Tab-separated table of C-alpha atoms in Angstrom:
chain	number	residue	atom	x	y	z
A	17	MET	CA	-8.173	36.578	68.517
A	18	SER	CA	-5.800	34.240	66.695
A	19	ASN	CA	-2.870	35.428	64.627
A	20	ASP	CA	-4.532	34.053	61.460
A	21	SER	CA	-7.753	36.040	61.931
A	22	SER	CA	-5.781	39.160	62.893
A	23	ALA	CA	-3.644	38.759	59.770
A	24	VAL	CA	-6.772	38.481	57.608
A	25	ARG	CA	-8.187	41.617	59.212
A	26	LEU	CA	-4.948	43.527	58.601
A	27	THR	CA	-4.726	42.242	55.031
A	28	THR	CA	-8.223	43.581	54.334
A	29	ALA	CA	-7.351	46.936	55.878
A	30	LEU	CA	-4.140	47.232	53.864
A	31	ARG	CA	-5.921	46.356	50.618
A	32	ALA	CA	-8.297	49.257	51.286
A	33	TRP	CA	-5.320	51.511	52.055
A	34	ILE	CA	-3.581	50.479	48.807
A	35	ALA	CA	-6.735	51.072	46.761
A	36	ALA	CA	-7.017	54.616	48.128
A	37	SER	CA	-3.316	55.432	47.673
A	38	PRO	CA	-1.434	56.401	44.505
A	39	PRO	CA	0.562	53.645	42.743
A	40	GLY	CA	3.970	53.182	44.313
A	41	ALA	CA	2.957	54.594	47.702
A	42	LYS	CA	5.118	53.428	50.597
A	43	LEU	CA	3.285	51.353	53.217
A	44	PRO	CA	3.572	52.225	56.924
A	45	SER	CA	6.413	50.496	58.722
A	46	THR	CA	5.913	47.271	60.670
A	47	ARG	CA	6.309	49.220	63.924
A	48	ALA	CA	3.601	51.684	62.868
A	49	LEU	CA	1.212	48.893	61.868
A	50	VAL	CA	1.782	47.106	65.189
A	51	ALA	CA	0.958	50.271	67.124
A	52	GLU	CA	-2.061	51.219	64.970
A	53	HIS	CA	-3.748	47.802	64.904
A	54	GLY	CA	-2.646	46.413	68.266
A	55	ILE	CA	-1.152	43.243	66.804
A	56	SER	CA	2.210	41.464	66.881
A	57	PRO	CA	5.051	41.881	64.328
A	58	VAL	CA	4.555	38.231	63.323
A	59	THR	CA	0.946	38.969	62.347
A	60	VAL	CA	2.082	41.978	60.300
A	61	GLN	CA	4.566	39.809	58.426
A	62	GLN	CA	1.850	37.218	57.710
A	63	ALA	CA	-0.329	39.915	56.169
A	64	LEU	CA	2.520	41.360	54.129
A	65	ARG	CA	3.468	37.931	52.802
A	66	SER	CA	-0.122	37.367	51.700
A	67	LEU	CA	-0.228	40.711	49.892
A	68	ALA	CA	3.139	40.090	48.244
A	69	ALA	CA	2.051	36.648	47.037
A	70	SER	CA	-1.027	38.193	45.403
A	71	GLY	CA	1.074	40.868	43.691
A	72	ALA	CA	-0.455	43.790	45.586
A	73	ILE	CA	2.831	44.987	47.095
A	74	GLU	CA	6.544	44.723	46.453
A	75	THR	CA	9.383	44.845	48.974
A	76	ARG	CA	12.600	46.693	48.271
A	77	PRO	CA	15.246	45.467	50.726
A	78	GLY	CA	16.636	48.276	52.871
A	79	ILE	CA	14.054	50.762	51.609
A	80	GLY	CA	10.555	49.577	52.504
A	81	THR	CA	7.348	48.055	51.174
A	82	PHE	CA	5.378	49.731	48.385
A	83	ALA	CA	2.053	49.387	46.593
A	84	ARG	CA	2.858	47.674	43.311
A	85	VAL	CA	2.786	49.983	40.318
A	86	GLU	CA	0.427	48.750	37.606
A	87	ARG	CA	2.199	48.845	34.286
A	88	ALA	CA	0.004	49.198	31.247
A	89	ALA	CA	0.325	46.281	28.865
A	90	ARG	CA	1.320	47.124	25.312
A	91	PRO	CA	1.637	44.983	22.230
A	92	VAL	CA	5.080	43.460	21.789
A	93	ASP	CA	6.440	43.382	18.231
A	94	VAL	CA	8.933	40.561	17.704
A	95	GLY	CA	8.505	40.420	13.960
A	96	TRP	CA	12.190	41.302	13.460
A	97	GLN	CA	13.094	37.796	14.697
A	98	THR	CA	11.715	36.226	11.501
A	99	ALA	CA	14.632	37.531	9.458
A	100	ALA	CA	17.170	36.950	12.222
A	101	LEU	CA	16.201	33.296	12.804
A	102	GLY	CA	15.479	32.262	9.212
A	103	ALA	CA	13.453	29.195	8.249
A	104	ALA	CA	13.029	26.629	11.013
A	105	GLY	CA	12.946	23.594	8.758
A	106	ARG	CA	11.314	21.614	11.566
A	107	ARG	CA	9.593	18.356	10.642
A	108	THR	CA	8.384	17.539	14.147
A	109	PRO	CA	5.831	19.628	16.056
A	110	ALA	CA	7.016	21.970	18.797
A	111	ALA	CA	4.934	19.988	21.312
A	112	PRO	CA	4.643	16.353	20.165
A	113	THR	CA	1.419	14.629	21.106
A	114	ALA	CA	3.249	12.276	23.475
A	115	LEU	CA	4.084	15.243	25.736
A	116	GLN	CA	0.694	16.946	25.661
A	117	PRO	CA	-1.645	16.670	28.664
A	118	SER	CA	-5.091	15.146	28.290
A	119	ASP	CA	-8.066	17.471	27.985
A	120	GLY	CA	-10.059	17.354	31.216
A	121	ASP	CA	-11.749	13.985	31.479
A	122	ALA	CA	-10.503	12.792	28.081
A	123	ILE	CA	-9.072	9.288	27.745
A	124	GLY	CA	-5.350	9.521	27.027
A	125	LEU	CA	-3.778	6.903	24.748
A	126	HIS	CA	-0.981	9.247	23.720
A	127	SER	CA	1.366	9.569	26.688
A	128	GLY	CA	5.039	8.795	26.312
A	129	TYR	CA	5.397	7.978	30.023
A	130	PRO	CA	3.939	5.280	32.267
A	131	ALA	CA	1.013	6.186	34.497
A	132	ARG	CA	1.852	7.183	38.053
A	133	GLU	CA	0.605	3.888	39.489
A	134	LEU	CA	3.235	2.056	37.408
A	135	LEU	CA	6.115	4.009	38.952
A	136	PRO	CA	8.065	2.952	42.069
A	137	GLU	CA	6.745	5.820	44.179
A	138	ARG	CA	7.421	3.966	47.444
A	139	LEU	CA	11.084	3.824	46.492
A	140	VAL	CA	11.420	7.297	44.988
A	141	ARG	CA	9.980	9.377	47.838
A	142	PRO	CA	12.262	8.060	50.622
A	143	ALA	CA	15.208	8.138	48.210
A	144	LEU	CA	14.584	11.825	47.563
A	145	ALA	CA	14.317	12.504	51.290
A	146	ARG	CA	17.634	10.747	51.935
A	147	ALA	CA	19.321	12.586	49.059
A	148	SER	CA	18.144	15.937	50.431
A	149	ARG	CA	19.977	15.181	53.687
A	150	SER	CA	23.165	14.001	52.027
A	151	GLU	CA	26.221	15.808	50.663
A	152	ALA	CA	24.641	15.546	47.196
A	153	LEU	CA	22.373	18.479	48.044
A	154	LEU	CA	25.199	21.022	48.223
A	155	GLY	CA	28.109	19.337	46.482
A	156	ARG	CA	29.020	19.431	42.800
A	157	PRO	CA	29.251	15.935	41.285
A	158	PRO	CA	31.978	14.894	38.834
A	159	VAL	CA	31.306	15.860	35.218
A	160	ALA	CA	30.999	12.218	34.132
A	161	GLY	CA	28.626	11.405	36.987
A	162	LEU	CA	28.724	9.933	40.471
A	163	PRO	CA	31.271	7.069	40.544
A	164	GLU	CA	28.819	4.714	42.252
A	165	LEU	CA	26.105	5.354	39.647
A	166	ARG	CA	28.541	4.943	36.767
A	167	SER	CA	29.655	1.650	38.295
A	168	TRP	CA	26.039	0.487	38.499
A	169	PHE	CA	25.371	1.267	34.823
A	170	ALA	CA	28.574	-0.527	33.816
A	171	ALA	CA	27.891	-3.546	36.035
A	172	GLU	CA	24.375	-3.949	34.642
A	173	LEU	CA	25.713	-4.209	31.097
A	174	ALA	CA	28.795	-6.236	32.057
A	175	ALA	CA	26.619	-8.855	33.782
A	176	LEU	CA	25.027	-9.640	30.400
A	177	THR	CA	28.286	-9.702	28.451
A	178	PRO	CA	29.276	-13.198	27.275
A	179	ALA	CA	32.648	-14.766	27.854
A	180	GLY	CA	35.222	-13.715	25.303
A	181	VAL	CA	33.932	-10.141	25.046
A	182	GLY	CA	35.611	-7.491	27.172
A	183	PRO	CA	33.013	-5.896	29.495
A	184	VAL	CA	32.617	-2.153	29.869
A	185	GLY	CA	33.908	-0.393	32.963
A	186	ALA	CA	32.806	2.593	35.006
A	187	ARG	CA	35.168	4.862	33.083
A	188	ASP	CA	33.210	4.151	29.891
A	189	VAL	CA	30.032	5.635	31.406
A	190	VAL	CA	28.948	9.274	31.110
A	191	VAL	CA	25.816	10.276	33.018
A	192	THR	CA	23.518	12.648	31.122
A	193	PRO	CA	20.339	14.623	31.953
A	194	GLY	CA	17.902	12.097	30.481
A	195	SER	CA	18.013	10.183	27.216
A	196	GLN	CA	17.102	13.265	25.170
A	197	GLY	CA	20.297	14.923	26.328
A	198	ALA	CA	22.172	11.716	25.584
A	199	LEU	CA	20.843	11.608	22.024
A	200	LEU	CA	21.727	15.216	21.315
A	201	THR	CA	25.208	14.728	22.735
A	202	ALA	CA	25.792	11.525	20.762
A	203	PHE	CA	24.642	13.071	17.494
A	204	ARG	CA	26.797	16.169	17.955
A	205	ALA	CA	29.879	14.351	19.185
A	206	LEU	CA	29.835	11.335	16.858
A	207	VAL	CA	28.188	12.679	13.694
A	208	GLY	CA	28.399	16.452	13.523
A	209	SER	CA	26.433	19.129	11.734
A	210	GLY	CA	25.855	18.542	8.038
A	211	ARG	CA	26.988	14.920	8.110
A	212	PRO	CA	24.770	11.865	7.490
A	213	LEU	CA	23.095	9.864	10.257
A	214	VAL	CA	21.243	6.677	9.322
A	215	MET	CA	17.990	6.260	11.231
A	216	GLU	CA	15.079	3.823	11.245
A	217	SER	CA	11.773	4.995	9.811
A	218	PRO	CA	9.518	5.137	11.763
A	219	THR	CA	11.468	5.869	14.911
A	220	TYR	CA	11.331	7.782	18.181
A	221	TRP	CA	10.182	11.373	17.606
A	222	GLY	CA	12.680	12.637	20.193
A	223	ALA	CA	15.551	11.243	18.132
A	224	ILE	CA	14.216	13.036	15.052
A	225	LEU	CA	14.065	16.259	17.034
A	226	ALA	CA	17.574	15.753	18.451
A	227	ALA	CA	18.918	15.134	14.948
A	228	GLU	CA	17.397	18.392	13.774
A	229	GLN	CA	18.844	20.273	16.731
A	230	ALA	CA	22.265	18.766	16.075
A	231	GLY	CA	22.039	19.730	12.416
A	232	VAL	CA	22.813	16.252	11.123
A	233	ASP	CA	21.538	14.978	7.775
A	234	VAL	CA	19.080	12.154	8.507
A	235	VAL	CA	19.114	9.208	6.100
A	236	PRO	CA	16.060	6.989	6.788
A	237	VAL	CA	15.919	3.219	6.329
A	238	PRO	CA	12.577	1.396	6.502
A	239	SER	CA	11.904	-0.598	9.637
A	240	GLY	CA	9.029	-2.979	10.350
A	241	PRO	CA	7.792	-5.260	13.114
A	242	SER	CA	11.110	-7.169	13.133
A	243	GLY	CA	13.429	-4.216	12.582
A	244	PRO	CA	15.312	-2.962	9.511
A	245	ASP	CA	16.710	-5.130	6.714
A	246	PRO	CA	20.449	-5.625	7.389
A	247	ASP	CA	21.204	-5.547	3.648
A	248	VAL	CA	19.517	-2.153	3.328
A	249	VAL	CA	21.455	-0.836	6.319
A	250	ARG	CA	24.702	-2.058	4.781
A	251	ARG	CA	23.872	-0.493	1.395
A	252	VAL	CA	22.860	2.869	2.864
A	253	LEU	CA	25.989	3.062	5.012
A	254	ALA	CA	28.111	2.396	1.925
A	255	GLU	CA	26.247	4.821	-0.356
A	256	THR	CA	26.122	7.729	2.080
A	257	GLY	CA	29.437	7.270	3.859
A	258	ALA	CA	27.541	7.652	7.132
A	259	ARG	CA	29.518	6.821	10.233
A	260	ALA	CA	26.580	6.296	12.605
A	261	PHE	CA	23.306	4.374	12.688
A	262	TYR	CA	20.774	5.266	15.382
A	263	ALA	CA	18.379	2.446	16.313
A	264	GLN	CA	16.220	0.949	19.059
A	265	PRO	CA	16.779	-2.827	18.780
A	266	ARG	CA	14.689	-3.538	21.872
A	267	PHE	CA	10.940	-2.693	21.915
A	268	ALA	CA	11.435	0.008	19.300
A	269	SER	CA	9.304	3.084	19.608
A	270	PRO	CA	6.770	3.197	18.026
A	271	THR	CA	6.644	-0.240	16.343
A	272	GLY	CA	7.606	-2.387	19.346
A	273	ALA	CA	10.090	-4.294	17.165
A	274	VAL	CA	12.672	-6.582	18.748
A	275	TRP	CA	15.667	-7.599	16.650
A	276	ASP	CA	16.337	-11.315	16.766
A	277	SER	CA	19.898	-12.551	17.255
A	278	GLU	CA	20.540	-13.142	13.558
A	279	ARG	CA	19.379	-9.656	12.554
A	280	ALA	CA	21.362	-8.040	15.354
A	281	THR	CA	24.513	-9.881	14.290
A	282	ALA	CA	24.064	-8.912	10.623
A	283	ILE	CA	23.494	-5.230	11.421
A	284	LEU	CA	26.429	-5.096	13.816
A	285	ASP	CA	28.616	-6.664	11.122
A	286	ALA	CA	27.456	-4.043	8.613
A	287	VAL	CA	28.298	-1.262	11.054
A	288	ARG	CA	31.727	-2.724	11.762
A	289	ASP	CA	32.516	-3.168	8.075
A	290	ALA	CA	31.596	0.467	7.457
A	291	GLY	CA	33.849	1.635	10.292
A	292	ALA	CA	30.783	3.210	11.883
A	293	PHE	CA	28.969	3.508	15.210
A	294	LEU	CA	25.706	1.859	16.200
A	295	ILE	CA	23.966	4.247	18.606
A	296	GLU	CA	21.814	1.776	20.543
A	297	ASP	CA	18.937	3.431	22.401
A	298	ASP	CA	17.731	1.024	25.100
A	299	TYR	CA	14.978	3.306	26.404
A	300	ALA	CA	12.666	0.377	27.250
A	301	ARG	CA	15.190	-1.720	29.146
A	302	ASP	CA	12.834	-1.934	32.142
A	303	PHE	CA	9.609	-2.494	30.187
A	304	GLY	CA	9.845	-6.107	29.047
A	305	ILE	CA	6.629	-8.128	29.198
A	306	ASP	CA	7.368	-11.644	28.003
A	307	VAL	CA	10.915	-11.416	26.630
A	308	GLU	CA	14.204	-9.918	27.820
A	309	PRO	CA	16.497	-9.482	24.820
A	310	VAL	CA	20.142	-8.753	25.540
A	311	PRO	CA	21.561	-5.392	24.394
A	312	ILE	CA	23.729	-5.489	21.290
A	313	ALA	CA	26.340	-3.547	23.249
A	314	THR	CA	27.203	-6.786	25.068
A	315	ARG	CA	28.505	-8.225	21.776
A	316	ASP	CA	30.977	-5.451	21.087
A	317	ASP	CA	34.266	-4.552	22.747
A	318	ALA	CA	35.817	-2.577	19.881
A	319	GLY	CA	33.872	0.623	20.541
A	320	HIS	CA	31.424	0.349	17.628
A	321	VAL	CA	28.310	0.330	19.855
A	322	VAL	CA	27.448	3.470	21.810
A	323	TYR	CA	24.814	2.435	24.335
A	324	ILE	CA	22.175	4.767	25.811
A	325	ARG	CA	20.342	3.644	28.953
A	326	SER	CA	17.652	5.828	30.522
A	327	LEU	CA	16.026	5.749	33.960
A	328	SER	CA	13.640	8.686	33.477
A	329	LYS	CA	10.667	6.639	32.335
A	330	SER	CA	11.060	3.744	34.747
A	331	VAL	CA	12.088	5.566	37.958
A	332	ALA	CA	10.181	8.858	37.594
A	333	PRO	CA	9.865	11.575	34.937
A	334	ALA	CA	11.326	14.093	37.407
A	335	VAL	CA	14.458	11.961	37.842
A	336	ARG	CA	16.005	12.807	34.496
A	337	VAL	CA	19.044	10.564	34.589
A	338	ALA	CA	20.499	8.484	31.781
A	339	ALA	CA	23.883	7.192	30.712
A	340	VAL	CA	25.895	6.959	27.523
A	341	ILE	CA	28.329	4.052	27.508
A	342	ALA	CA	31.106	4.359	24.935
A	343	ARG	CA	34.747	3.362	24.594
A	344	GLY	CA	37.868	5.116	23.424
A	345	PRO	CA	37.953	8.626	21.934
A	346	ALA	CA	34.204	8.447	21.328
A	347	ARG	CA	33.661	8.460	25.078
A	348	ASP	CA	35.995	11.424	25.482
A	349	ARG	CA	34.133	13.436	22.848
A	350	ILE	CA	30.800	12.607	24.465
A	351	LEU	CA	32.126	13.705	27.863
A	352	ALA	CA	33.436	16.974	26.392
A	353	ASP	CA	30.094	17.730	24.745
A	354	THR	CA	28.212	16.925	27.955
A	355	GLN	CA	30.481	19.242	29.933
A	356	ALA	CA	30.010	22.080	27.461
A	357	ASP	CA	26.236	21.625	27.343
A	358	ALA	CA	25.178	20.882	30.933
A	359	MET	CA	28.468	20.812	32.937
A	360	TYR	CA	27.058	18.044	35.144
A	361	VAL	CA	23.837	16.302	36.104
A	362	SER	CA	22.232	17.201	39.434
A	363	GLY	CA	23.912	15.214	42.183
A	364	VAL	CA	20.600	14.940	44.018
A	365	LEU	CA	18.889	13.306	41.025
A	366	GLN	CA	21.822	10.953	40.544
A	367	ALA	CA	21.701	9.996	44.222
A	368	VAL	CA	17.960	9.336	43.992
A	369	ALA	CA	18.377	7.176	40.879
A	370	LEU	CA	21.185	5.182	42.482
A	371	ASP	CA	19.198	4.712	45.690
A	372	VAL	CA	16.178	3.375	43.779
A	373	VAL	CA	17.931	0.970	41.383
A	374	THR	CA	20.108	-0.535	44.120
A	375	ALA	CA	17.193	-1.102	46.515
A	376	PRO	CA	16.250	-4.797	46.998
A	377	ALA	CA	12.665	-3.920	46.061
A	378	TRP	CA	13.687	-2.585	42.626
A	379	ARG	CA	13.792	-6.009	40.979
A	380	THR	CA	10.474	-6.913	42.599
A	381	HIS	CA	8.967	-3.715	41.212
A	382	LEU	CA	10.200	-4.514	37.674
A	383	ARG	CA	8.686	-7.997	37.751
A	384	ARG	CA	5.352	-6.564	38.873
A	385	LEU	CA	5.623	-3.821	36.244
A	386	GLY	CA	6.062	-6.400	33.478
A	387	ARG	CA	2.878	-8.173	34.558
A	388	GLN	CA	0.943	-4.909	34.739
A	389	LEU	CA	2.091	-3.812	31.292
A	390	GLY	CA	1.129	-7.198	29.869
A	391	GLU	CA	-2.366	-6.958	31.348
A	392	ARG	CA	-2.861	-3.451	29.966
A	393	ARG	CA	-1.506	-4.423	26.542
A	394	ASP	CA	-3.851	-7.400	26.317
A	395	LEU	CA	-6.836	-5.358	27.489
A	396	LEU	CA	-6.218	-2.731	24.817
A	397	LEU	CA	-5.785	-5.405	22.146
A	398	ARG	CA	-9.079	-7.054	23.156
A	399	SER	CA	-10.840	-3.708	23.202
A	400	LEU	CA	-9.664	-2.893	19.683
A	401	HIS	CA	-10.620	-6.347	18.429
A	402	GLU	CA	-14.126	-6.111	19.877
A	403	HIS	CA	-14.970	-2.453	19.393
A	404	ALA	CA	-12.645	-1.086	16.674
A	405	PRO	CA	-12.389	-3.657	13.864
A	406	ALA	CA	-11.158	-0.962	11.475
A	407	VAL	CA	-7.890	-0.786	13.449
A	408	ALA	CA	-5.163	-3.321	12.671
A	409	VAL	CA	-2.207	-4.209	14.890
A	410	ASP	CA	0.260	-6.115	12.722
A	411	ALA	CA	2.549	-7.191	15.548
A	412	VAL	CA	1.905	-7.586	19.266
A	413	PRO	CA	4.732	-5.885	21.173
A	414	ARG	CA	6.538	-8.039	23.718
A	415	GLY	CA	7.522	-5.012	25.746
A	416	GLY	CA	7.451	-1.236	25.701
A	417	LEU	CA	4.610	1.166	26.350
A	418	ALA	CA	2.364	1.272	23.271
A	419	LEU	CA	0.786	-0.437	20.270
A	420	TRP	CA	1.555	0.615	16.686
A	421	ALA	CA	-1.827	0.566	14.982
A	422	ARG	CA	-2.682	0.827	11.284
A	423	LEU	CA	-5.822	2.510	9.968
A	424	PRO	CA	-7.461	2.059	6.558
A	425	GLY	CA	-5.552	3.809	3.803
A	426	ASP	CA	-8.496	5.859	2.596
A	427	VAL	CA	-9.156	7.733	5.843
A	428	ASP	CA	-7.937	11.217	6.676
A	429	LEU	CA	-5.603	10.660	9.641
A	430	GLY	CA	-5.760	14.255	10.816
A	431	ALA	CA	-9.558	14.208	10.734
A	432	VAL	CA	-9.639	10.952	12.726
A	433	VAL	CA	-7.347	12.396	15.405
A	434	ASP	CA	-9.481	15.548	15.586
A	435	ARG	CA	-12.760	13.577	15.843
A	436	CYS	CA	-11.255	11.447	18.594
A	437	ARG	CA	-10.299	14.517	20.582
A	438	ARG	CA	-13.770	15.990	20.208
A	439	GLY	CA	-15.168	12.652	21.332
A	440	GLY	CA	-13.030	12.595	24.479
A	441	LEU	CA	-10.027	10.535	23.309
A	442	VAL	CA	-6.470	11.764	22.760
A	443	VAL	CA	-4.348	9.657	20.376
A	444	GLY	CA	-0.914	10.150	18.849
A	445	PRO	CA	-0.800	10.477	15.034
A	446	GLY	CA	1.832	8.195	13.545
A	447	ASP	CA	3.152	10.891	11.210
A	448	GLU	CA	5.153	12.366	14.105
A	449	TRP	CA	7.312	9.224	14.212
A	450	PHE	CA	8.602	9.262	10.632
A	451	PRO	CA	11.853	11.041	9.710
A	452	ALA	CA	10.753	10.663	6.089
A	453	GLU	CA	7.331	10.567	4.445
A	454	PRO	CA	4.827	8.386	6.351
A	455	THR	CA	4.151	5.020	4.724
A	456	GLY	CA	0.525	4.810	5.801
A	457	ASN	CA	-2.051	5.888	8.350
A	458	HIS	CA	-0.793	4.912	11.789
A	459	LEU	CA	-1.574	5.699	15.406
A	460	ARG	CA	0.570	5.116	18.442
A	461	LEU	CA	-1.788	3.882	21.178
A	462	ALA	CA	-0.243	3.847	24.646
A	463	TYR	CA	-1.411	1.103	26.995
A	464	ALA	CA	0.830	2.300	29.834
A	465	GLY	CA	-1.184	5.436	30.505
A	466	PRO	CA	-3.848	5.974	33.163
A	467	GLN	CA	-7.388	4.536	33.306
A	468	PRO	CA	-6.989	1.194	31.516
A	469	GLU	CA	-10.583	0.393	32.520
A	470	ARG	CA	-11.636	2.922	29.856
A	471	PHE	CA	-9.907	1.107	26.983
A	472	PRO	CA	-13.198	-0.354	25.648
A	473	GLU	CA	-14.726	3.132	25.618
A	474	ALA	CA	-11.634	4.455	23.853
A	475	ALA	CA	-11.908	1.762	21.172
A	476	ARG	CA	-15.535	2.653	20.498
A	477	ILE	CA	-14.661	6.345	20.121
A	478	LEU	CA	-11.828	5.471	17.739
A	479	GLN	CA	-14.046	3.231	15.592
A	480	ALA	CA	-16.672	5.945	15.342
A	481	ALA	CA	-14.025	8.501	14.330
A	482	ILE	CA	-12.770	6.219	11.538
A	483	THR	CA	-16.134	5.200	10.100
A	484	ARG	CA	-17.872	8.565	10.379
């Protein structure tokens, strides 16, 4: 008889023994079970591991193995926390739609991450295997990040910096646990609780959440398909005394806006004249489709632009690695906040990220990714045009992961989202992307998610939900 079948037989016998014994009874020793059942110690251990995994027994090192005591469940009263915590004041939901899983076989146009088939899995898996065999597995990396990874981030930005502008160096780079950690650190270190932070509206929901967590006072400025009005940015900076403006000049989420050179220059001038920081979130650096705008950080060598570059979405969601690039005392404050908050980013994840982005196949993957995103974007646009005429897309994004769609003003947005879900379609309500009052009925429709072949079906469900 094989060990497996003997272990199953012993497991069955022990379950019967446990059922007939009082809670907390001590099981016979391994030696006693070997003698009683005529099996090997290895088989006994297999059976005990199976029982422990199912919660039937618990092992107390040095004492023995016991039948698990069933503890009666009782209601837990945490009502006292209401007074201790006070009002939350949260504008964003605890679980934004972009992070929620799809329901069963529902079509998902809500995801904030690319579908698995758009990720460089063939690069990530061997990179993780190599990292697990390296010193990164057991060593503690420097607080600012692995020197080689910091050099890569700096070199990427320096390669785009024009002559006459001093390029950033590796010392200016601080590696953070994803862009969300970078945002929170930047807001705490550069703005501070109770002080104003200018922010586009609409903008990335994660930035709104980070601002709330940092306790800063958000001052919204309207932003459209081309970005915010530089004159409005200048006026708001002057009126509020704000010393930071958070923005996504490249494939802004959710609008897809790309600032042209003239707008970027005017906004950077306004920030400089105000003696402020431009916190440039380049989350979609790797998601260009038919344009590759240059980061505004390449125009600045006086420390006004604090640049955030993430790899989490383009390498893999599990590889939460990003960088904040800043100069002067701003960099030192960011490093100090990072150290106090997370101490350091996993050396294994940093090694994986570095392995992937320095592989020769990385650039090939990005070119293929751009083509795939373009095909999915165009398919979703065609599907909406043919099957959902009530949905308007005012500007076709030239990169990024989603469309910013406008619905008729007389519909109930919440009811539309709910009807879609009941019809088998999950969409992201645009209200989650406004730091101020929403300016209309919008949906963020992700074309980078799974099952693009179902886009026509999704458009029909959406049209029915609007016109019902």
